[in-house]
Amino acid sequence: MALERCDVEKIAHLARLGLNEADLPRTTDALNSILGLVDQMQAVDTTGIEPLAHPLEARQRCVPTW
């Protein structure tokens, strides 16, 4: 899903962001890059991998408390 300039203008309005004309192309490109990364992550096969309820469920190394 790629965003177009009019989409970014609507999003900026809803978020009450004041984007000037010079910022719109750069913001559109940045948002499209983020959405591209999300698409890549969704394409990863996670079959057989159990989700963590919290990222810190992984074992942490012990830190001495002296």
mmCIF file of C-alpha atoms in Angstrom:
data_model
loop_
_atom_site.group_PDB
_atom_site.id
_atom_site.type_symbol
_atom_site.label_atom_id
_atom_site.label_comp_id
_atom_site.label_asym_id
_atom_site.label_seq_id
_atom_site.Cartn_x
_atom_site.Cartn_y
_atom_site.Cartn_z
ATOM 1 C CA MET A 1 0.000 0.000 0.000
ATOM 2 C CA ALA A 2 1.562 3.250 -1.084
ATOM 3 C CA LEU A 3 0.436 6.602 0.200
ATOM 4 C CA GLU A 4 -0.002 9.542 -2.096
ATOM 5 C CA ARG A 5 0.349 13.210 -1.339
ATOM 6 C CA CYS A 6 -3.379 13.680 -0.705
ATOM 7 C CA ASP A 7 -3.311 10.787 1.814
ATOM 8 C CA VAL A 8 -0.450 12.411 3.723
ATOM 9 C CA GLU A 9 -2.280 15.744 3.705
ATOM 10 C CA LYS A 10 -5.366 14.060 5.222
ATOM 11 C CA ILE A 11 -3.279 12.221 7.828
ATOM 12 C CA ALA A 12 -1.471 15.435 8.755
ATOM 13 C CA HIS A 13 -4.798 17.241 9.117
ATOM 14 C CA LEU A 14 -6.253 14.502 11.333
ATOM 15 C CA ALA A 15 -3.104 14.485 13.472
ATOM 16 C CA ARG A 16 -3.143 18.281 13.623
ATOM 17 C CA LEU A 17 0.321 18.476 12.092
ATOM 18 C CA GLY A 18 1.319 21.597 10.262
ATOM 19 C CA LEU A 19 3.202 20.358 7.209
ATOM 20 C CA ASN A 20 4.295 22.953 4.697
ATOM 21 C CA GLU A 21 4.592 22.275 0.986
ATOM 22 C CA ALA A 22 8.330 21.569 1.228
ATOM 23 C CA ASP A 23 7.795 18.843 3.862
ATOM 24 C CA LEU A 24 5.103 16.880 2.016
ATOM 25 C CA PRO A 25 7.309 14.966 -0.478
ATOM 26 C CA ARG A 26 9.842 13.981 2.198
ATOM 27 C CA THR A 27 7.093 12.967 4.638
ATOM 28 C CA THR A 28 5.308 10.950 1.940
ATOM 29 C CA ASP A 29 8.545 9.105 1.125
ATOM 30 C CA ALA A 30 9.250 8.429 4.811
ATOM 31 C CA LEU A 31 5.769 7.055 5.453
ATOM 32 C CA ASN A 32 5.957 4.874 2.339
ATOM 33 C CA SER A 33 9.317 3.508 3.543
ATOM 34 C CA ILE A 34 7.774 2.627 6.910
ATOM 35 C CA LEU A 35 4.829 0.907 5.237
ATOM 36 C CA GLY A 36 7.257 -0.988 2.988
ATOM 37 C CA LEU A 37 9.117 -2.250 6.047
ATOM 38 C CA VAL A 38 5.823 -3.368 7.615
ATOM 39 C CA ASP A 39 4.989 -5.252 4.405
ATOM 40 C CA GLN A 40 8.383 -6.997 4.519
ATOM 41 C CA MET A 41 7.880 -8.019 8.147
ATOM 42 C CA GLN A 42 4.399 -9.356 7.421
ATOM 43 C CA ALA A 43 5.812 -11.480 4.600
ATOM 44 C CA VAL A 44 8.132 -13.400 6.968
ATOM 45 C CA ASP A 45 7.013 -16.974 7.637
ATOM 46 C CA THR A 46 6.587 -17.336 11.388
ATOM 47 C CA THR A 47 5.072 -20.794 11.338
ATOM 48 C CA GLY A 48 6.082 -22.715 14.451
ATOM 49 C CA ILE A 49 7.342 -19.672 16.328
ATOM 50 C CA GLU A 50 5.464 -18.919 19.518
ATOM 51 C CA PRO A 51 4.908 -15.257 20.238
ATOM 52 C CA LEU A 52 6.297 -13.703 23.393
ATOM 53 C CA ALA A 53 3.883 -11.962 25.713
ATOM 54 C CA HIS A 54 6.682 -9.545 26.516
ATOM 55 C CA PRO A 55 10.104 -9.116 24.890
ATOM 56 C CA LEU A 56 11.819 -9.464 28.253
ATOM 57 C CA GLU A 57 10.639 -13.082 28.632
ATOM 58 C CA ALA A 58 13.969 -13.934 27.090
ATOM 59 C CA ARG A 59 16.618 -14.888 29.627
ATOM 60 C CA GLN A 60 18.616 -11.967 30.880
ATOM 61 C CA ARG A 61 22.172 -12.276 32.074
ATOM 62 C CA CYS A 62 22.613 -11.831 35.795
ATOM 63 C CA VAL A 63 24.125 -8.572 36.885
ATOM 64 C CA PRO A 64 25.924 -8.596 40.243
ATOM 65 C CA THR A 65 24.452 -6.243 42.832
ATOM 66 C CA TRP A 66 27.260 -5.241 45.117
#
